XYZ file of C-alpha atoms in Angstrom:
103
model
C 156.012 5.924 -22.435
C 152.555 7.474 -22.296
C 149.496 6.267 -23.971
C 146.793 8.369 -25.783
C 145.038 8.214 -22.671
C 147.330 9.781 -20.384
C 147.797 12.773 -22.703
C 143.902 12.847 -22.955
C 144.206 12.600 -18.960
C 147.024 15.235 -18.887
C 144.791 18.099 -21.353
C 141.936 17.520 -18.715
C 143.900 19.629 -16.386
C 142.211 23.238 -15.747
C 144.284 25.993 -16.071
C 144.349 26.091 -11.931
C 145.299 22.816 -11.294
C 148.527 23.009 -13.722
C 149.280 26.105 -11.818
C 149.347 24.034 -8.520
C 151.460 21.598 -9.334
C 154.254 24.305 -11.070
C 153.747 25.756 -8.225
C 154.479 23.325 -5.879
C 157.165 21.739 -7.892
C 159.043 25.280 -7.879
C 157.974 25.617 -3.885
C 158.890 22.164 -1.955
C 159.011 23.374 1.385
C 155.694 24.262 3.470
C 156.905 27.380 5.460
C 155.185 31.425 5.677
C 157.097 32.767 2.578
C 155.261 30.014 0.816
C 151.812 30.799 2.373
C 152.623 34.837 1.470
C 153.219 33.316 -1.987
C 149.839 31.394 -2.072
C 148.091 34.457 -0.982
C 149.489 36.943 -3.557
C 150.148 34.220 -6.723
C 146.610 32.961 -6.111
C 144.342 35.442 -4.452
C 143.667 32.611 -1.931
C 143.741 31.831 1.503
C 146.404 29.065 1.994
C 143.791 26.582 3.604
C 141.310 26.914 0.440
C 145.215 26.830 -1.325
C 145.737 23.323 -0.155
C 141.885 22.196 -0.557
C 142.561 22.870 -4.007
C 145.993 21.273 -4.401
C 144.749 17.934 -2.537
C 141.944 17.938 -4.904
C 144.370 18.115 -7.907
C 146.881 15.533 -6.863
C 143.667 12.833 -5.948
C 143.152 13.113 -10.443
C 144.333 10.978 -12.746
C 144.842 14.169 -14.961
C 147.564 15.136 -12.353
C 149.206 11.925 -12.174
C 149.198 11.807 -15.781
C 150.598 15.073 -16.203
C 153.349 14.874 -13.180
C 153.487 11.612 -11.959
C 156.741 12.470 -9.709
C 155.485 15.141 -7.875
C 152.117 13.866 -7.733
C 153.289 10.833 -6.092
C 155.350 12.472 -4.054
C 152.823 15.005 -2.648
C 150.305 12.225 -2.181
C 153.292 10.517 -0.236
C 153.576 13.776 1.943
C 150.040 13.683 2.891
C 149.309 10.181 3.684
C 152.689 11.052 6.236
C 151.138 13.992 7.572
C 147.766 12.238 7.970
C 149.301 9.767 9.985
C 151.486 11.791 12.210
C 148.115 13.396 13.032
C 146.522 9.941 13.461
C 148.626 9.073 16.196
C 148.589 12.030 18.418
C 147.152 12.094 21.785
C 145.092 15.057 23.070
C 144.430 16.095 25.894
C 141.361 17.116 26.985
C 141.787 20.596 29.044
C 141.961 20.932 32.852
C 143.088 16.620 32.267
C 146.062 15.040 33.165
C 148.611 13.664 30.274
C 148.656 10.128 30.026
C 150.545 8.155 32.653
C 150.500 10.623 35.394
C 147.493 10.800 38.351
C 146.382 14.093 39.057
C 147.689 15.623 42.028
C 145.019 16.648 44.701
């Protein structure tokens, strides 16, 4: 059931954000097709791409006006955020973790 506010929520959309999220509701999968896709559907770059699309799915407009994929993208991205999180680097000409450099 949605309230007048979520509709009011859901018409603050732009034009580009609605486009995101069809977009990434048709496309589910991150691979280079996709990124050829970004780059030719919206005359973008695929990093400036997903600058915009994380932008969109942080509104309430979004969430109003998907709240399944919204929720799931936001899932995706608090996943990848970790995963990067807990990598270790590192540093070049070093030794991995766990291992003395040989001399």
């Amino acid at each position: 059931m949605t309230s007048p506010t979520d509709e009011h929520r859901a018409d603050e959309l732009t034009e580009l954000a609605r486009h995101v999220l069809s977009f990434e509701h048709d496309r589910a999968r991150h691979d280079r097709t996709k990124e050829a896709e970004i780059r030719v559907e919206f005359e973008m770059s695929p990093a400036r791409y997903y600058q915009v699309l994380n932008r969109v799915i942080d509104s309430p407009a979004a969430l109003a006006y998907d709240p399944q994929l919204v929720t799931r993208l936001q899932r995706l991205r608090r996943a990848r955020t970790s995963a990067r999180a807990t990598r270790s680097f590192v540093a070049p000409g070093g030794a991995p973790e766990g291992r003395e450099e040989e001399r």
